[in-house]
Coordinates of C-alpha atoms and ligand atoms in Angstrom, one line a residue:
M1 CA 19.5 -7.0 24.9
A2 CA 18.9 -6.3 21.2
Y3 CA 16.7 -3.3 20.4
Q4 CA 13.1 -4.1 20.0
A5 CA 10.9 -1.8 17.9
L6 CA 8.4 0.2 19.9
Y7 CA 5.4 -1.4 18.2
R8 CA 6.5 -4.7 19.4
V9 CA 7.3 -3.7 23.0
W10 CA 4.0 -1.7 23.3
R11 CA 1.8 -4.0 21.3
S12 CA -1.7 -3.9 23.1
Q13 CA -2.1 -6.9 25.2
R14 CA -5.7 -6.2 26.6
F15 CA -8.8 -5.0 24.8
D16 CA -8.7 -1.9 27.0
D17 CA -5.1 -0.9 25.5
L18 CA -6.4 -1.0 22.0
V19 CA -6.5 2.7 21.2
G20 CA -9.4 4.0 19.1
Q21 CA -11.7 0.9 18.5
E22 CA -13.7 1.1 21.5
A23 CA -17.0 0.0 20.0
I24 CA -15.3 -3.3 18.6
T25 CA -13.3 -4.1 21.7
K26 CA -16.6 -3.8 23.8
T27 CA -18.6 -6.0 21.5
L28 CA -15.8 -8.7 21.6
K29 CA -15.4 -8.4 25.4
N30 CA -19.2 -8.9 25.7
A31 CA -19.3 -11.8 23.4
I32 CA -16.6 -13.5 25.3
Q33 CA -18.1 -12.8 28.6
Q34 CA -21.4 -14.1 27.5
Q35 CA -19.8 -17.1 25.7
K36 CA -21.4 -16.1 22.6
T37 CA -18.6 -15.9 20.2
S38 CA -19.0 -16.6 16.5
H39 CA -17.0 -19.2 14.7
A40 CA -15.6 -16.7 12.0
Y41 CA -14.7 -13.1 12.3
L42 CA -13.7 -10.7 9.7
F43 CA -11.5 -7.8 10.9
T44 CA -11.1 -5.1 8.1
G45 CA -9.5 -1.7 8.2
P46 CA -6.5 0.3 7.1
R47 CA -3.1 -1.0 8.3
G48 CA -1.9 -0.6 11.7
T49 CA -5.3 0.0 13.3
G50 CA -5.2 -3.1 15.7
K51 CA -6.9 -5.9 13.8
T52 CA -4.2 -8.6 14.4
S53 CA -3.5 -7.2 18.0
A54 CA -7.2 -7.6 18.6
A55 CA -7.0 -11.1 17.0
K56 CA -4.5 -12.3 19.4
I57 CA -6.0 -10.7 22.4
F58 CA -9.2 -12.3 21.5
A59 CA -7.5 -15.8 21.1
K60 CA -6.0 -15.2 24.6
A61 CA -9.2 -13.9 26.2
I62 CA -11.1 -17.0 25.0
N63 CA -8.6 -19.5 26.1
C64 CA -7.5 -17.9 29.3
P65 CA -8.6 -19.8 32.6
N66 CA -8.5 -16.4 34.4
S67 CA -10.2 -14.4 32.0
I68 CA -12.0 -11.2 33.6
D69 CA -14.5 -9.2 32.0
G70 CA -13.6 -10.7 28.6
E71 CA -9.9 -9.7 29.0
P72 CA -6.9 -12.0 29.1
C73 CA -4.8 -12.1 32.3
N74 CA -1.8 -12.2 30.3
E75 CA -0.1 -13.9 33.2
C76 CA -0.8 -17.5 32.8
E77 CA 0.8 -20.1 30.8
M78 CA -1.9 -20.0 28.1
C79 CA -1.8 -16.3 27.8
R80 CA 2.1 -16.2 27.7
S81 CA 2.3 -19.0 25.0
I82 CA 0.1 -17.2 22.7
T83 CA 1.8 -13.8 23.1
E84 CA 5.2 -15.4 22.5
G85 CA 3.7 -17.2 19.4
R86 CA 4.4 -20.6 20.8
Q87 CA 1.0 -21.9 21.5
E88 CA 0.2 -24.7 18.8
D89 CA -3.7 -24.2 19.1
V90 CA -3.5 -20.5 17.9
I91 CA -2.1 -20.6 14.4
E92 CA -1.1 -17.1 12.7
I93 CA -0.9 -17.4 8.9
D94 CA 0.1 -14.6 6.6
A95 CA -1.7 -15.1 3.5
A96 CA 0.6 -12.7 1.9
S97 CA 3.2 -15.4 1.8
N98 CA 1.2 -18.7 2.0
N99 CA -1.7 -18.1 -0.7
G100 CA -1.8 -21.8 -1.6
V101 CA -4.5 -24.1 -1.7
E102 CA -2.5 -26.6 0.1
E103 CA -2.1 -24.6 3.2
I104 CA -5.8 -24.1 3.6
R105 CA -6.6 -27.7 2.9
F106 CA -3.9 -28.5 5.7
I107 CA -5.7 -26.2 8.2
R108 CA -9.0 -27.8 7.0
D109 CA -7.6 -31.2 7.9
R110 CA -6.1 -30.0 11.2
A111 CA -9.3 -28.3 12.2
N112 CA -10.8 -31.6 12.6
Y113 CA -8.9 -32.4 15.4
A114 CA -9.8 -31.0 18.9
P115 CA -7.1 -28.5 20.2
T116 CA -4.4 -30.0 22.4
A117 CA -4.0 -27.5 25.0
A118 CA -6.3 -24.7 24.6
K119 CA -10.2 -24.5 24.7
Y120 CA -10.4 -23.2 21.3
K121 CA -8.2 -23.5 18.3
V122 CA -7.9 -20.1 16.6
Y123 CA -6.7 -19.7 13.1
I124 CA -5.6 -16.0 12.6
I125 CA -5.3 -15.5 8.7
D126 CA -3.7 -12.1 8.1
E127 CA -4.1 -10.2 4.7
V128 CA -6.8 -12.9 3.9
H129 CA -7.5 -11.2 0.6
M130 CA -4.2 -12.4 -0.8
L131 CA -5.5 -16.0 -0.9
S132 CA -5.9 -17.7 -4.3
T133 CA -9.3 -18.5 -5.5
G134 CA -8.7 -22.1 -5.0
A135 CA -7.5 -21.4 -1.2
F136 CA -10.7 -19.3 -0.9
N137 CA -12.8 -22.2 -2.0
A138 CA -11.1 -24.6 0.4
L139 CA -11.6 -22.0 3.2
L140 CA -15.2 -21.5 2.3
K141 CA -15.7 -25.3 2.6
T142 CA -14.3 -24.9 6.2
L143 CA -16.4 -22.1 7.2
E144 CA -19.4 -24.0 5.7
E145 CA -19.0 -26.7 8.3
P146 CA -18.1 -25.0 11.5
K147 CA -16.4 -27.0 14.2
E148 CA -17.4 -26.4 17.8
H149 CA -13.8 -25.8 19.0
V150 CA -12.4 -23.8 16.0
I151 CA -12.5 -19.9 15.4
F152 CA -11.2 -18.2 12.4
V153 CA -10.3 -14.6 12.7
L154 CA -9.7 -13.2 9.2
A155 CA -8.0 -9.7 8.8
T156 CA -7.7 -7.8 5.8
T157 CA -7.0 -4.1 4.6
E158 CA -9.0 -5.0 1.2
P159 CA -12.3 -6.4 2.2
H160 CA -13.6 -5.8 -1.4
K161 CA -11.1 -8.4 -2.7
I162 CA -12.9 -11.2 -0.4
P163 CA -15.8 -13.2 -1.9
A164 CA -19.1 -12.4 -0.6
T165 CA -19.6 -16.0 0.1
I166 CA -16.8 -15.8 2.9
I167 CA -18.0 -12.5 4.0
S168 CA -21.5 -13.7 4.6
R169 CA -20.2 -16.4 6.9
T170 CA -18.5 -14.3 9.2
Q171 CA -19.1 -11.6 11.8
R172 CA -17.5 -8.4 10.4
F173 CA -15.8 -5.7 12.3
D174 CA -14.4 -2.5 10.5
F175 CA -11.5 -1.1 12.5
K176 CA -11.5 2.9 11.9
R177 CA -8.4 5.0 11.4
I178 CA -7.3 6.1 14.9
D179 CA -7.7 9.6 15.2
V180 CA -4.7 12.1 15.7
Q181 CA -5.5 12.9 19.4
A182 CA -5.6 9.3 20.4
I183 CA -2.3 8.6 18.6
I184 CA -0.5 11.4 20.1
G185 CA -2.0 10.3 23.7
R186 CA -0.6 6.8 23.4
M187 CA 2.7 8.1 21.9
A188 CA 3.0 10.6 24.9
Y189 CA 2.3 7.7 27.5
I190 CA 5.0 5.5 26.0
L191 CA 7.5 8.4 25.9
E192 CA 6.8 9.4 29.4
Q193 CA 7.0 5.5 30.5
S194 CA 10.5 5.5 28.6
N195 CA 11.7 8.8 30.2
Q196 CA 12.1 10.2 26.7
P197 CA 11.7 13.9 26.6
Y198 CA 9.9 15.3 23.6
E199 CA 8.4 18.5 22.1
E200 CA 4.6 18.1 21.7
Q201 CA 4.5 19.4 18.3
A202 CA 6.7 16.7 17.1
L203 CA 3.9 14.3 18.0
S204 CA 1.4 16.0 16.3
V205 CA 3.4 15.8 13.1
I206 CA 4.2 12.1 13.7
A207 CA 0.5 11.3 14.4
R208 CA -0.7 13.1 11.4
A209 CA 1.9 11.4 9.0
A210 CA 0.8 8.0 10.4
E211 CA -2.7 8.6 8.8
G212 CA -4.6 6.8 11.5
G213 CA -2.4 4.0 11.9
M214 CA -0.8 3.2 15.4
R215 CA 1.9 1.0 14.2
D216 CA 3.1 3.4 11.6
A217 CA 3.0 6.0 14.3
L218 CA 5.3 3.9 16.4
S219 CA 7.6 3.1 13.7
I220 CA 8.0 6.7 12.9
L221 CA 8.4 7.6 16.5
D222 CA 11.2 5.0 16.6
Q223 CA 12.9 6.7 13.8
A224 CA 12.6 10.1 15.3
I225 CA 14.1 8.9 18.6
S226 CA 17.0 7.5 16.7
F227 CA 17.4 10.6 14.8
S228 CA 17.1 13.1 17.7
N229 CA 19.7 14.3 20.2
E230 CA 18.1 14.1 23.6
T231 CA 14.6 15.5 23.0
I232 CA 12.4 14.6 20.0
T233 CA 11.9 18.0 18.3
L234 CA 9.6 19.2 15.7
E235 CA 12.3 19.4 13.3
D236 CA 13.4 15.8 14.0
A237 CA 9.8 14.7 13.4
L238 CA 9.5 16.8 10.1
A239 CA 12.9 15.3 8.9
V240 CA 11.7 11.7 9.5
T241 CA 8.1 12.1 8.2
G242 CA 9.1 14.1 5.1
S243 CA 6.6 16.5 6.0
L244 CA 7.0 19.8 4.3
T245 CA 8.8 22.2 6.3
T246 CA 6.9 25.1 7.3
E247 CA 8.9 27.3 5.1
M248 CA 8.1 25.4 1.8
M249 CA 4.5 25.5 2.9
D250 CA 4.6 29.2 3.4
G251 CA 6.2 29.7 0.1
F252 CA 3.7 27.5 -1.9
I253 CA 0.6 28.6 -0.4
G254 CA 2.0 32.3 -0.3
A255 CA 2.6 32.1 -4.0
C256 CA -0.9 30.7 -4.8
L257 CA -2.5 33.5 -2.7
Q258 CA -0.2 36.0 -4.6
Q259 CA -1.6 34.3 -7.9
D260 CA 1.8 34.0 -8.9
V261 CA 1.3 30.6 -10.9
S262 CA 5.0 30.3 -12.2
G263 CA 6.3 30.9 -8.7
A264 CA 4.0 28.3 -7.2
L265 CA 4.8 25.8 -9.8
E266 CA 8.5 26.3 -9.0
V267 CA 8.0 25.6 -5.3
L268 CA 5.9 22.6 -6.3
E269 CA 8.7 21.5 -8.6
N270 CA 11.3 22.0 -5.7
I271 CA 9.1 20.1 -3.2
L272 CA 8.6 17.1 -5.5
A273 CA 12.5 17.1 -6.4
E274 CA 13.0 16.7 -2.7
G275 CA 11.4 13.4 -2.9
K276 CA 8.1 14.4 -1.2
E277 CA 5.3 12.1 -2.0
A278 CA 2.3 13.9 -3.9
R279 CA -0.5 12.2 -1.7
R280 CA 1.1 13.4 1.6
L281 CA 1.9 16.7 0.0
T282 CA -1.6 17.2 -0.9
E283 CA -2.8 16.3 2.7
D284 CA -0.2 18.8 4.2
L285 CA -1.5 21.6 2.0
L286 CA -5.0 20.7 2.9
L287 CA -4.1 21.0 6.6
Y288 CA -2.2 24.2 6.0
C289 CA -5.4 25.9 4.4
R290 CA -7.5 24.5 7.2
D291 CA -5.1 25.9 9.8
L292 CA -5.4 29.3 8.0
L293 CA -9.1 29.2 8.2
I294 CA -9.0 28.0 11.8
Y295 CA -6.4 30.8 12.8
Q296 CA -8.8 33.3 11.3
Q297 CA -11.7 32.1 13.5
A298 CA -10.1 31.1 16.5
P299 CA -6.2 31.6 16.8
K300 CA -6.3 30.2 20.3
L301 CA -6.9 26.7 18.9
L302 CA -3.5 26.6 17.2
E303 CA -1.5 27.9 20.2
N304 CA 0.0 24.4 20.9
R305 CA 1.2 24.4 17.3
A306 CA 3.3 27.4 17.5
A307 CA 6.0 26.2 15.2
Y308 CA 3.6 26.3 12.3
L309 CA 2.6 30.0 13.0
T310 CA 5.3 31.9 11.2
D311 CA 4.9 35.6 10.4
T312 CA 4.1 34.5 6.7
F313 CA 1.3 32.3 8.1
K314 CA -0.1 34.9 10.1
Q315 CA 0.1 37.5 7.4
L316 CA -1.6 35.1 5.1
A317 CA -4.4 34.4 7.4
E318 CA -5.0 38.1 8.0
A319 CA -5.0 38.9 4.4
T320 CA -7.2 36.4 2.7
V321 CA -10.9 36.2 2.8
S322 CA -12.1 32.9 3.9
E323 CA -14.2 32.2 0.6
R324 CA -10.9 32.0 -0.9
L325 CA -9.6 29.3 1.5
Y326 CA -12.7 27.4 1.5
N327 CA -12.1 27.4 -2.4
M328 CA -8.5 26.1 -2.0
I329 CA -9.6 23.5 0.4
K330 CA -12.1 22.2 -2.3
I331 CA -9.7 22.1 -5.0
L332 CA -7.3 20.2 -2.8
S333 CA -9.6 17.7 -1.8
E334 CA -10.6 17.0 -5.2
T335 CA -7.2 16.5 -6.2
Q336 CA -6.8 14.2 -3.3
N337 CA -9.5 12.1 -4.6
E338 CA -8.2 12.3 -8.2
I339 CA -4.5 11.1 -7.3
R340 CA -5.7 8.4 -5.2
F341 CA -5.6 5.8 -7.9
T342 CA -3.2 7.3 -10.6
N343 CA 0.3 6.9 -11.5
H344 CA 0.4 10.6 -12.7
A345 CA -0.2 12.6 -9.3
N346 CA 2.4 15.1 -10.3
V347 CA 0.4 16.2 -13.3
Y348 CA -2.7 16.5 -11.2
L349 CA -0.8 18.5 -8.5
E350 CA 0.4 20.9 -11.4
V351 CA -3.1 21.3 -12.5
A352 CA -4.2 22.0 -9.0
T353 CA -1.5 24.5 -8.3
V354 CA -2.6 26.6 -11.5
K355 CA -6.0 26.4 -10.2
L356 CA -5.2 27.2 -6.7
A357 CA -3.1 30.3 -7.9
T358 CA -6.0 31.6 -10.4
P359 CA -9.0 32.2 -8.2
Q360 CA -12.2 32.2 -10.4
T361 CA -14.5 34.7 -8.9
A362 CA -13.5 35.6 -5.1
P363 CA -11.0 38.4 -4.8
A364 CA -7.9 37.4 -3.1
V365 CA -8.3 40.1 -0.5
S366 CA -11.2 41.0 1.7
A367 CA -12.6 44.4 1.0
S368 CA -12.5 45.3 4.6
Q369 CA -8.7 44.9 4.8
P370 CA -6.7 47.9 4.4
V371 CA -4.4 47.3 1.4
N372 CA -1.3 48.5 3.3
S373 CA -1.6 45.8 5.9
T374 CA -1.2 43.0 3.5
P375 CA 1.7 41.5 1.6
A376 CA 2.1 43.6 -1.4
A377 CA 1.5 41.1 -4.0
V378 CA -1.4 39.5 -2.5
S379 CA -3.5 42.4 -3.4
Q380 CA -2.4 42.8 -7.1
P381 CA -5.0 41.5 -9.3
A382 CA -3.7 39.4 -12.2
D383 CA -3.6 41.6 -15.2
Q384 CA -5.2 40.5 -18.4
A385 CA -2.2 39.2 -20.3
E386 CA -1.0 37.0 -17.4
L387 CA -4.4 35.7 -16.9
T388 CA -4.6 34.7 -20.7
A389 CA -1.2 33.0 -20.3
L390 CA -2.4 31.2 -17.1
K391 CA -5.6 29.9 -19.1
T392 CA -3.3 28.5 -22.0
Q393 CA -1.2 26.9 -19.3
L394 CA -4.1 25.3 -17.7
Q395 CA -5.6 24.2 -20.8
Q396 CA -2.3 22.5 -21.7
L397 CA -2.0 20.8 -18.5
Q398 CA -5.6 19.6 -18.7
N399 CA -4.9 18.2 -22.2
E400 CA -2.1 16.4 -21.0
M401 CA -4.3 15.0 -18.2
Q402 CA -7.1 13.9 -20.7
Q403 CA -4.3 12.2 -22.7
L404 CA -3.4 10.2 -19.8
K405 CA -6.8 9.5 -19.1
A406 CA -7.6 8.4 -22.5
N407 CA -4.3 6.3 -22.7
P408 CA -3.4 4.7 -19.3
T409 CA -0.9 2.4 -20.8
V410 CA 1.7 4.7 -21.3
E411 CA 3.4 3.5 -18.0
K412 CA 6.7 4.7 -16.6
E413 CA 7.2 1.1 -15.7
E414 CA 7.2 0.3 -19.2
R415 CA 9.3 3.2 -20.2
K416 CA 11.7 1.6 -17.9
A417 CA 11.2 -1.7 -19.5
A418 CA 12.5 -0.7 -22.8
P419 CA 15.8 -2.2 -23.5
K420 CA 18.7 -0.2 -22.0
K421 CA 21.6 0.9 -24.2
T422 CA 24.1 -0.6 -21.8
A423 CA 26.0 -3.6 -23.0
S424 CA 24.2 -6.5 -22.1
S425 CA 26.0 -9.6 -21.0
Y426 CA 23.2 -12.0 -20.7
R427 CA 21.8 -13.0 -24.2
V428 CA 18.1 -13.5 -24.1
P429 CA 17.1 -16.8 -25.9
T430 CA 14.5 -15.2 -28.0
E431 CA 13.6 -18.4 -30.0
R432 CA 13.0 -20.4 -26.7
V433 CA 10.9 -17.6 -25.4
Y434 CA 9.0 -17.8 -28.6
Q435 CA 8.5 -21.5 -28.1
V436 CA 7.2 -21.0 -24.5
L437 CA 4.7 -18.4 -25.8
S438 CA 3.4 -20.7 -28.6
E439 CA 2.7 -23.6 -26.2
A440 CA 1.7 -21.2 -23.1
T441 CA -1.8 -21.7 -21.5
K442 CA -3.3 -19.6 -18.7
D443 CA -3.8 -22.7 -16.8
H444 CA -0.3 -23.9 -16.7
L445 CA 0.8 -20.5 -15.5
L446 CA -1.9 -20.3 -12.8
N447 CA -0.8 -23.8 -11.8
V448 CA 2.8 -22.6 -11.3
K449 CA 1.8 -19.3 -9.7
N450 CA -0.3 -21.1 -7.3
V451 CA 2.7 -23.2 -5.9
W452 CA 5.4 -20.5 -6.6
E453 CA 5.8 -19.6 -3.0
D454 CA 6.0 -23.2 -1.8
L455 CA 8.5 -23.9 -4.5
L456 CA 10.6 -21.2 -3.2
M457 CA 10.5 -22.4 0.3
A458 CA 11.3 -25.9 -0.8
L459 CA 14.7 -24.7 -2.4
P460 CA 18.0 -24.4 -0.6
V461 CA 18.6 -20.8 0.7
T462 CA 20.7 -19.7 -1.9
Q463 CA 18.7 -20.8 -4.7
R464 CA 15.6 -19.6 -3.1
A465 CA 17.4 -16.3 -2.9
M466 CA 18.2 -16.3 -6.5
L467 CA 14.6 -16.7 -7.3
K468 CA 13.3 -14.2 -5.0
A469 CA 13.4 -11.5 -7.3
S470 CA 12.0 -13.4 -10.2
E471 CA 8.3 -14.2 -11.4
P472 CA 7.0 -16.8 -13.8
M473 CA 5.7 -15.2 -16.8
A474 CA 4.3 -17.9 -19.1
A475 CA 4.1 -21.5 -19.0
G476 CA 3.0 -24.5 -21.1
P477 CA 3.1 -28.2 -20.8
G478 CA 6.8 -28.6 -21.4
L479 CA 8.2 -25.0 -20.8
L480 CA 8.2 -22.4 -18.1
L481 CA 9.4 -18.8 -18.6
I482 CA 10.7 -16.9 -15.7
A483 CA 11.7 -13.3 -15.6
F484 CA 14.3 -11.9 -13.2
D485 CA 14.6 -8.5 -12.0
Y486 CA 18.2 -8.4 -12.3
E487 CA 20.3 -9.5 -15.2
I488 CA 23.2 -10.7 -12.9
V489 CA 20.9 -13.1 -11.1
C490 CA 19.4 -14.1 -14.5
Q491 CA 22.6 -15.0 -15.7
R492 CA 23.6 -17.2 -12.6
A493 CA 20.4 -19.0 -12.7
D494 CA 20.7 -19.8 -16.3
S495 CA 24.2 -21.3 -15.7
S496 CA 23.1 -23.4 -12.6
D497 CA 22.2 -26.9 -13.6
E498 CA 21.6 -27.6 -10.0
L499 CA 19.0 -25.0 -9.8
R500 CA 17.1 -26.3 -12.7
L501 CA 17.0 -29.8 -11.4
N502 CA 15.8 -28.7 -7.9
M503 CA 13.1 -26.6 -9.5
Q504 CA 12.2 -29.5 -11.8
N505 CA 12.1 -32.1 -9.2
T506 CA 10.0 -29.8 -6.7
L507 CA 7.5 -28.8 -9.3
S508 CA 6.8 -32.3 -10.2
M509 CA 6.0 -33.1 -6.7
M510 CA 3.8 -29.9 -6.4
I511 CA 1.9 -30.3 -10.0
K512 CA 1.2 -33.8 -10.9
D513 CA 3.8 -34.9 -13.6
Y514 CA 4.8 -31.4 -14.4
T515 CA 8.5 -31.4 -15.3
P516 CA 9.0 -28.4 -17.6
D517 CA 12.2 -27.1 -18.9
F518 CA 13.1 -23.5 -17.9
V519 CA 13.7 -20.3 -19.9
F520 CA 15.2 -17.3 -18.0
I521 CA 14.9 -14.0 -19.2
T522 CA 15.5 -10.4 -17.6
R523 CA 12.3 -8.5 -16.6
E524 CA 13.1 -5.7 -18.8
S525 CA 13.4 -7.5 -21.8
W526 CA 9.9 -9.1 -21.3
P527 CA 7.6 -6.6 -22.8
R528 CA 9.6 -6.4 -25.9
L529 CA 9.7 -10.1 -26.3
R530 CA 6.0 -10.5 -25.7
Q531 CA 5.1 -7.7 -28.1
A532 CA 7.4 -9.0 -30.7
F533 CA 6.0 -12.7 -30.5
V534 CA 2.2 -11.3 -30.5
S535 CA 3.0 -9.0 -33.6
Q536 CA 4.8 -11.8 -35.3
H537 CA 1.9 -14.3 -34.8
H538 CA -0.6 -12.0 -36.5
D539 CA -0.8 -10.3 -39.7
R540 CA -1.7 -6.9 -38.4
P541 CA 1.4 -4.8 -37.6
V542 CA 1.4 -3.8 -34.1
A543 CA 4.6 -2.2 -33.7
T544 CA 6.6 -0.4 -36.6
E545 CA 10.2 0.0 -36.8
T546 CA 10.0 3.7 -36.1
N547 CA 8.2 3.2 -32.8
E548 CA 10.0 0.3 -31.1
T549 CA 10.3 1.0 -27.5
D550 CA 7.9 3.1 -25.6
D551 CA 5.1 3.3 -27.8
E552 CA 4.9 -0.2 -28.9
I553 CA 3.2 -1.4 -25.8
S554 CA 0.3 1.2 -25.9
L555 CA -0.5 0.2 -29.3
I556 CA -1.9 -3.0 -28.2
P557 CA -5.1 -1.9 -26.3
E558 CA -5.6 1.0 -28.5
E559 CA -5.4 -0.7 -32.0
T560 CA -6.0 -4.3 -31.9
N561 CA -8.3 -5.8 -29.5
E562 CA -8.2 -9.0 -31.2
V563 CA -4.5 -9.1 -30.3
V564 CA -5.4 -8.2 -26.8
E565 CA -7.6 -11.0 -26.6
Q566 CA -5.0 -13.4 -27.9
A567 CA -2.6 -12.1 -25.2
K568 CA -5.1 -12.4 -22.7
S569 CA -5.9 -16.1 -23.4
L570 CA -2.0 -16.7 -23.3
F571 CA -1.3 -14.8 -20.2
G572 CA -4.5 -14.1 -18.7
D573 CA -4.9 -11.2 -16.4
L574 CA -1.2 -10.6 -16.4
V575 CA -1.6 -8.8 -19.6
T576 CA -0.9 -5.2 -18.4
I577 CA -3.8 -3.0 -19.7
K578 CA -3.5 -1.0 -17.0
D579 CA -6.3 1.5 -16.0
D580 CA -5.9 3.2 -12.8
Ligands
ZN1 ZN1 -4.4 -16.0 31.2

């Protein structure tokens, strides 16, 4: 039998199996028992917290003839058909891949018919925030005229993207991140059932890395199993999660506490160079500092995590006053907030590092500590010259950060998008691109985008594959501009008359009388082409010859709002004036 992922095998089949969401499951069970279910539910919460599992259990429980206490029996034909996804009255839709209006209209039409086998038709729409505006409107109409035998369960990780009109017509349940202990408990149970030996610390590392998502935890656990020899060890877990090894943490926090800024920055650089993700790193550092505090107060609490308790860790805990640790935790959690929505996490981390290593007020070492019991460097106050140097360094970093804030358009992506020096074999049809741009309208593009997924699905597999890594960029009445991620695919598409024909035929069916001709370009040429077009069609110089690549894009929002407006009317929201 083919290997099945743990999270599939161990997917919760009853409300009581759903870890960490007791308040929600209890409410749902009661509603089912008392036959007071609503016709629309909204399940929100981070990924992997049980939203779709709960939706499926719900669909089973309300349709199961043997339901007891609001739980499905999971034995009868109805339950089994739903579990296996072959019950035609329980329809699962992934809005991430079907964001079309047609899809929802279809649901709306079908919802008028009574269920064939089940008591209730249940529509589970996952990632519902991905629906297009048109689809939301169609869905709203459906929710406004509730049918006795139809229940909608909408699930989303991003409730703020859902129109209030929809939310107000649903009963909303917010799924919480699952706490670390509950995740550890579930993993331990699964491993014991599977006779798989493990070290407890490994589970703790995995549970933390999963950030409250059971599905993520089980995926990581899966990897750890395939990585391990017999027993899943702490080292396996660390390797799989990309968590910092204890040594690196010791090195970084140690350097900070020793006020060794350049040392700390160096460790940071090494850590980031190893591909550690800045958010995860900040989290790990926070936990490390918290553990130092806990160790100071109640070392016993950390006994089960012996692997973290290196000699360095113990020394640092003993030698550092708790005020200093509180201060570090404060800096780290501020950083955590700052980097949540930025593309420049590393800069923030560098600034944080300088702050961590230069305490403003509290001395690094508690006065009651005899100096000779501490690592030598910890007790050395930074001398004046060093302090001045650090302040300059901090100032520089802060300036850099201000610039990034003031000018968020200078994006790595756009740097990447600058034309590469490599010999290019695909000749971008510049004049044709300008032609598209001069006739392009936002409506045409939106129409195309709305049917894009459906268009792909309607094409033969090989042609679909070609278009998978492509995106419509601009559209007018007679022309459609498509950008490809890979030059080689772009070239193949360009030379395929069959593809053009198929796309044209399909599009004309999906959008009334729309039979555009296609212009294919590579994605990396797009910013340059767009820029060149916009500047050609306005008298104001946007990009000069001297700054032709990286800077040209950033000049749009900075200098010429009028051009931005013009671009916006052409491309709608697709104009990247990024602000994150
Ligand atoms: Zn049943």
